[in-house]
Amino acid sequence: MVDESMSEPADTPVPPEEPSFEEMFAAARAFAMRSLARRENAESELANRLRKQGFNDEVIGSVLDYCRGYHWVDDERYGAMAVRAGATKGQGPIKIRFDLRRKGLSDTQIETAFEQPELDWFELAAELLQRRARASDLGDFKVRMKWLKYLLGRGFNQEQARHALSAMQERGD
């Protein structure tokens, strides 16, 4: 006689097999390609997105190597693009550096990204202030300090902000 309580019933679900490395790599690569098709990403951003999808570090490293090999992900290119985009949005170099550091770029990559001769941060600060403020208002000390604080908050340094204020006052008089 066979004891039926000891044998497994036929309708018990069998746990699914864990996907192989190749299957996980293919899925992670497809996800990376979809992500990179939408917009440029830093390597660390892409790695974090893959990690959130549940891929392990070995698969993530392989996918990043694969993407680097095809130049789909390049931190120096990403940094240069982010500097230009930030300048276009009226952000100063301090804010842009902070954002790039937060995205995982190294100090060397950040310095390389800022080596763009067409960007004059003093002129960009002056243009931003020109769009936002009226020169007639800058005669009042409190208003000048408000605009100085505004430029500092946008990521420009003291020298750039003061240059923009003085340039605006000269144009207005």
PDB file of C-alpha atoms in Angstrom:
ATOM      1  CA  MET A   1       0.000   0.000   0.000  1.00  0.00           C
ATOM      2  CA  VAL A   2       1.254   3.496  -0.930  1.00  0.00           C
ATOM      3  CA  ASP A   3       0.836   6.325   1.494  1.00  0.00           C
ATOM      4  CA  GLU A   4      -0.774   9.084  -0.596  1.00  0.00           C
ATOM      5  CA  SER A   5      -0.239  11.784   2.005  1.00  0.00           C
ATOM      6  CA  MET A   6       3.528  11.594   1.395  1.00  0.00           C
ATOM      7  CA  SER A   7       3.449  11.992  -2.383  1.00  0.00           C
ATOM      8  CA  GLU A   8       2.950  15.314  -4.143  1.00  0.00           C
ATOM      9  CA  PRO A   9      -0.374  15.890  -5.778  1.00  0.00           C
ATOM     10  CA  ALA A  10      -0.210  16.175  -9.547  1.00  0.00           C
ATOM     11  CA  ASP A  11      -1.738  19.652  -9.650  1.00  0.00           C
ATOM     12  CA  THR A  12       0.926  21.345  -7.437  1.00  0.00           C
ATOM     13  CA  PRO A  13       2.585  24.140  -9.388  1.00  0.00           C
ATOM     14  CA  VAL A  14       6.252  23.657 -10.132  1.00  0.00           C
ATOM     15  CA  PRO A  15       8.319  26.740  -9.264  1.00  0.00           C
ATOM     16  CA  PRO A  16       9.549  28.465 -12.422  1.00  0.00           C
ATOM     17  CA  GLU A  17      13.194  28.087 -13.279  1.00  0.00           C
ATOM     18  CA  GLU A  18      15.393  31.096 -12.771  1.00  0.00           C
ATOM     19  CA  PRO A  19      16.212  32.748 -16.120  1.00  0.00           C
ATOM     20  CA  SER A  20      19.675  32.134 -17.481  1.00  0.00           C
ATOM     21  CA  PHE A  21      22.319  34.847 -17.686  1.00  0.00           C
ATOM     22  CA  GLU A  22      21.779  35.110 -21.447  1.00  0.00           C
ATOM     23  CA  GLU A  23      18.032  35.629 -21.006  1.00  0.00           C
ATOM     24  CA  MET A  24      18.563  38.244 -18.307  1.00  0.00           C
ATOM     25  CA  PHE A  25      21.241  39.962 -20.402  1.00  0.00           C
ATOM     26  CA  ALA A  26      18.904  40.095 -23.424  1.00  0.00           C
ATOM     27  CA  ALA A  27      16.073  41.541 -21.333  1.00  0.00           C
ATOM     28  CA  ALA A  28      18.352  44.097 -19.677  1.00  0.00           C
ATOM     29  CA  ARG A  29      19.885  45.074 -23.028  1.00  0.00           C
ATOM     30  CA  ALA A  30      16.416  45.576 -24.527  1.00  0.00           C
ATOM     31  CA  PHE A  31      15.414  47.729 -21.562  1.00  0.00           C
ATOM     32  CA  ALA A  32      18.623  49.775 -21.872  1.00  0.00           C
ATOM     33  CA  MET A  33      18.073  50.299 -25.595  1.00  0.00           C
ATOM     34  CA  ARG A  34      14.514  51.528 -24.994  1.00  0.00           C
ATOM     35  CA  SER A  35      15.748  53.887 -22.265  1.00  0.00           C
ATOM     36  CA  LEU A  36      18.569  55.264 -24.389  1.00  0.00           C
ATOM     37  CA  ALA A  37      16.269  55.703 -27.383  1.00  0.00           C
ATOM     38  CA  ARG A  38      14.177  58.189 -25.392  1.00  0.00           C
ATOM     39  CA  ARG A  39      17.018  60.332 -24.053  1.00  0.00           C
ATOM     40  CA  GLU A  40      20.723  60.395 -23.272  1.00  0.00           C
ATOM     41  CA  ASN A  41      21.647  58.861 -19.899  1.00  0.00           C
ATOM     42  CA  ALA A  42      24.757  58.835 -17.753  1.00  0.00           C
ATOM     43  CA  GLU A  43      26.138  55.367 -17.010  1.00  0.00           C
ATOM     44  CA  SER A  44      25.132  55.579 -13.359  1.00  0.00           C
ATOM     45  CA  GLU A  45      21.579  56.633 -14.305  1.00  0.00           C
ATOM     46  CA  LEU A  46      21.239  53.669 -16.629  1.00  0.00           C
ATOM     47  CA  ALA A  47      22.689  51.309 -14.014  1.00  0.00           C
ATOM     48  CA  ASN A  48      20.215  52.591 -11.401  1.00  0.00           C
ATOM     49  CA  ARG A  49      17.285  52.141 -13.768  1.00  0.00           C
ATOM     50  CA  LEU A  50      18.408  48.575 -14.529  1.00  0.00           C
ATOM     51  CA  ARG A  51      18.815  47.887 -10.807  1.00  0.00           C
ATOM     52  CA  LYS A  52      15.255  49.111 -10.188  1.00  0.00           C
ATOM     53  CA  GLN A  53      14.073  46.635 -12.831  1.00  0.00           C
ATOM     54  CA  GLY A  54      15.568  43.832 -10.730  1.00  0.00           C
ATOM     55  CA  PHE A  55      18.711  42.945 -12.698  1.00  0.00           C
ATOM     56  CA  ASN A  56      21.786  41.856 -10.768  1.00  0.00           C
ATOM     57  CA  ASP A  57      25.145  43.647 -10.827  1.00  0.00           C
ATOM     58  CA  GLU A  58      26.766  41.099 -13.134  1.00  0.00           C
ATOM     59  CA  VAL A  59      24.099  41.609 -15.810  1.00  0.00           C
ATOM     60  CA  ILE A  60      24.176  45.394 -15.335  1.00  0.00           C
ATOM     61  CA  GLY A  61      27.959  45.466 -15.783  1.00  0.00           C
ATOM     62  CA  SER A  62      27.713  43.420 -18.965  1.00  0.00           C
ATOM     63  CA  VAL A  63      24.972  45.635 -20.391  1.00  0.00           C
ATOM     64  CA  LEU A  64      26.968  48.778 -19.610  1.00  0.00           C
ATOM     65  CA  ASP A  65      30.036  47.281 -21.329  1.00  0.00           C
ATOM     66  CA  TYR A  66      27.882  46.388 -24.327  1.00  0.00           C
ATOM     67  CA  CYS A  67      26.415  49.915 -24.510  1.00  0.00           C
ATOM     68  CA  ARG A  68      29.859  51.501 -24.090  1.00  0.00           C
ATOM     69  CA  GLY A  69      31.171  49.320 -26.915  1.00  0.00           C
ATOM     70  CA  TYR A  70      28.591  50.752 -29.308  1.00  0.00           C
ATOM     71  CA  HIS A  71      29.004  54.305 -27.888  1.00  0.00           C
ATOM     72  CA  TRP A  72      25.345  54.344 -26.856  1.00  0.00           C
ATOM     73  CA  VAL A  73      26.319  55.558 -23.419  1.00  0.00           C
ATOM     74  CA  ASP A  74      29.202  58.009 -22.961  1.00  0.00           C
ATOM     75  CA  ASP A  75      29.538  60.095 -19.804  1.00  0.00           C
ATOM     76  CA  GLU A  76      31.705  62.748 -21.474  1.00  0.00           C
ATOM     77  CA  ARG A  77      29.158  63.259 -24.259  1.00  0.00           C
ATOM     78  CA  TYR A  78      26.362  63.260 -21.686  1.00  0.00           C
ATOM     79  CA  GLY A  79      28.216  65.863 -19.594  1.00  0.00           C
ATOM     80  CA  ALA A  80      28.776  68.201 -22.549  1.00  0.00           C
ATOM     81  CA  MET A  81      25.119  67.885 -23.538  1.00  0.00           C
ATOM     82  CA  ALA A  82      23.973  68.555 -19.966  1.00  0.00           C
ATOM     83  CA  VAL A  83      26.156  71.679 -19.720  1.00  0.00           C
ATOM     84  CA  ARG A  84      24.703  73.094 -22.954  1.00  0.00           C
ATOM     85  CA  ALA A  85      21.146  72.199 -21.908  1.00  0.00           C
ATOM     86  CA  GLY A  86      21.589  73.753 -18.457  1.00  0.00           C
ATOM     87  CA  ALA A  87      23.024  76.950 -19.924  1.00  0.00           C
ATOM     88  CA  THR A  88      20.081  77.143 -22.320  1.00  0.00           C
ATOM     89  CA  LYS A  89      17.689  76.833 -19.371  1.00  0.00           C
ATOM     90  CA  GLY A  90      19.404  79.734 -17.582  1.00  0.00           C
ATOM     91  CA  GLN A  91      21.309  77.640 -15.061  1.00  0.00           C
ATOM     92  CA  GLY A  92      24.747  78.656 -13.866  1.00  0.00           C
ATOM     93  CA  PRO A  93      27.885  76.533 -13.671  1.00  0.00           C
ATOM     94  CA  ILE A  94      27.560  75.787  -9.944  1.00  0.00           C
ATOM     95  CA  LYS A  95      24.100  74.251 -10.335  1.00  0.00           C
ATOM     96  CA  ILE A  96      25.115  72.313 -13.441  1.00  0.00           C
ATOM     97  CA  ARG A  97      28.232  70.913 -11.705  1.00  0.00           C
ATOM     98  CA  PHE A  98      26.092  69.830  -8.758  1.00  0.00           C
ATOM     99  CA  ASP A  99      23.612  68.066 -11.053  1.00  0.00           C
ATOM    100  CA  LEU A 100      26.384  66.287 -12.960  1.00  0.00           C
ATOM    101  CA  ARG A 101      28.049  65.143  -9.752  1.00  0.00           C
ATOM    102  CA  ARG A 102      24.681  63.839  -8.567  1.00  0.00           C
ATOM    103  CA  LYS A 103      24.323  61.904 -11.834  1.00  0.00           C
ATOM    104  CA  GLY A 104      27.600  60.111 -11.080  1.00  0.00           C
ATOM    105  CA  LEU A 105      30.106  61.887 -13.329  1.00  0.00           C
ATOM    106  CA  SER A 106      33.656  62.184 -12.052  1.00  0.00           C
ATOM    107  CA  ASP A 107      35.352  65.556 -11.513  1.00  0.00           C
ATOM    108  CA  THR A 108      37.518  65.005 -14.607  1.00  0.00           C
ATOM    109  CA  GLN A 109      34.482  64.282 -16.772  1.00  0.00           C
ATOM    110  CA  ILE A 110      32.755  67.372 -15.394  1.00  0.00           C
ATOM    111  CA  GLU A 111      35.763  69.580 -16.144  1.00  0.00           C
ATOM    112  CA  THR A 112      35.908  68.151 -19.679  1.00  0.00           C
ATOM    113  CA  ALA A 113      32.202  68.911 -20.130  1.00  0.00           C
ATOM    114  CA  PHE A 114      32.771  72.563 -19.187  1.00  0.00           C
ATOM    115  CA  GLU A 115      35.510  73.028 -21.811  1.00  0.00           C
ATOM    116  CA  GLN A 116      33.141  74.645 -24.288  1.00  0.00           C
ATOM    117  CA  PRO A 117      34.504  77.963 -25.561  1.00  0.00           C
ATOM    118  CA  GLU A 118      31.115  79.148 -26.837  1.00  0.00           C
ATOM    119  CA  LEU A 119      29.761  79.405 -23.268  1.00  0.00           C
ATOM    120  CA  ASP A 120      30.427  82.736 -21.562  1.00  0.00           C
ATOM    121  CA  TRP A 121      28.913  82.443 -18.097  1.00  0.00           C
ATOM    122  CA  PHE A 122      29.180  86.189 -17.454  1.00  0.00           C
ATOM    123  CA  GLU A 123      27.206  86.927 -20.605  1.00  0.00           C
ATOM    124  CA  LEU A 124      24.662  84.187 -19.859  1.00  0.00           C
ATOM    125  CA  ALA A 125      24.023  85.665 -16.392  1.00  0.00           C
ATOM    126  CA  ALA A 126      23.612  89.122 -17.946  1.00  0.00           C
ATOM    127  CA  GLU A 127      21.183  87.796 -20.583  1.00  0.00           C
ATOM    128  CA  LEU A 128      19.120  86.004 -17.937  1.00  0.00           C
ATOM    129  CA  LEU A 129      18.896  89.155 -15.844  1.00  0.00           C
ATOM    130  CA  GLN A 130      18.058  91.208 -18.949  1.00  0.00           C
ATOM    131  CA  ARG A 131      15.093  88.917 -19.672  1.00  0.00           C
ATOM    132  CA  ARG A 132      13.824  88.983 -16.088  1.00  0.00           C
ATOM    133  CA  ALA A 133      14.504  92.411 -14.604  1.00  0.00           C
ATOM    134  CA  ARG A 134      14.036  96.058 -15.542  1.00  0.00           C
ATOM    135  CA  ALA A 135      17.095  98.286 -15.380  1.00  0.00           C
ATOM    136  CA  SER A 136      15.079 101.079 -13.763  1.00  0.00           C
ATOM    137  CA  ASP A 137      14.384  98.855 -10.733  1.00  0.00           C
ATOM    138  CA  LEU A 138      18.059  98.228 -10.057  1.00  0.00           C
ATOM    139  CA  GLY A 139      18.556 101.652  -8.492  1.00  0.00           C
ATOM    140  CA  ASP A 140      17.066 100.345  -5.253  1.00  0.00           C
ATOM    141  CA  PHE A 141      19.517  98.396  -3.076  1.00  0.00           C
ATOM    142  CA  LYS A 142      16.911  95.868  -1.884  1.00  0.00           C
ATOM    143  CA  VAL A 143      15.823  95.100  -5.437  1.00  0.00           C
ATOM    144  CA  ARG A 144      19.462  94.685  -6.524  1.00  0.00           C
ATOM    145  CA  MET A 145      20.018  92.230  -3.682  1.00  0.00           C
ATOM    146  CA  LYS A 146      16.870  90.337  -4.677  1.00  0.00           C
ATOM    147  CA  TRP A 147      18.202  89.905  -8.223  1.00  0.00           C
ATOM    148  CA  LEU A 148      21.657  89.027  -6.924  1.00  0.00           C
ATOM    149  CA  LYS A 149      20.084  86.313  -4.781  1.00  0.00           C
ATOM    150  CA  TYR A 150      18.075  85.128  -7.804  1.00  0.00           C
ATOM    151  CA  LEU A 151      21.216  84.717  -9.921  1.00  0.00           C
ATOM    152  CA  LEU A 152      23.066  82.976  -7.096  1.00  0.00           C
ATOM    153  CA  GLY A 153      20.113  80.619  -6.691  1.00  0.00           C
ATOM    154  CA  ARG A 154      20.260  79.793 -10.398  1.00  0.00           C
ATOM    155  CA  GLY A 155      23.852  78.600  -9.944  1.00  0.00           C
ATOM    156  CA  PHE A 156      25.942  81.594 -10.965  1.00  0.00           C
ATOM    157  CA  ASN A 157      28.833  82.635  -8.740  1.00  0.00           C
ATOM    158  CA  GLN A 158      29.185  86.038  -7.021  1.00  0.00           C
ATOM    159  CA  GLU A 159      31.449  87.468  -9.689  1.00  0.00           C
ATOM    160  CA  GLN A 160      29.145  86.483 -12.545  1.00  0.00           C
ATOM    161  CA  ALA A 161      26.042  87.770 -10.733  1.00  0.00           C
ATOM    162  CA  ARG A 162      27.665  91.104  -9.848  1.00  0.00           C
ATOM    163  CA  HIS A 163      28.889  91.488 -13.438  1.00  0.00           C
ATOM    164  CA  ALA A 164      25.335  90.921 -14.702  1.00  0.00           C
ATOM    165  CA  LEU A 165      23.939  93.532 -12.297  1.00  0.00           C
ATOM    166  CA  SER A 166      26.516  96.144 -13.234  1.00  0.00           C
ATOM    167  CA  ALA A 167      26.090  95.438 -16.964  1.00  0.00           C
ATOM    168  CA  MET A 168      22.335  95.837 -16.579  1.00  0.00           C
ATOM    169  CA  GLN A 169      22.719  99.128 -14.699  1.00  0.00           C
ATOM    170  CA  GLU A 170      25.092 100.468 -17.377  1.00  0.00           C
ATOM    171  CA  ARG A 171      22.628  99.570 -20.153  1.00  0.00           C
ATOM    172  CA  GLY A 172      19.735 101.106 -18.249  1.00  0.00           C
ATOM    173  CA  ASP A 173      21.293 104.496 -17.544  1.00  0.00           C
TER     174      ASP A 173
END
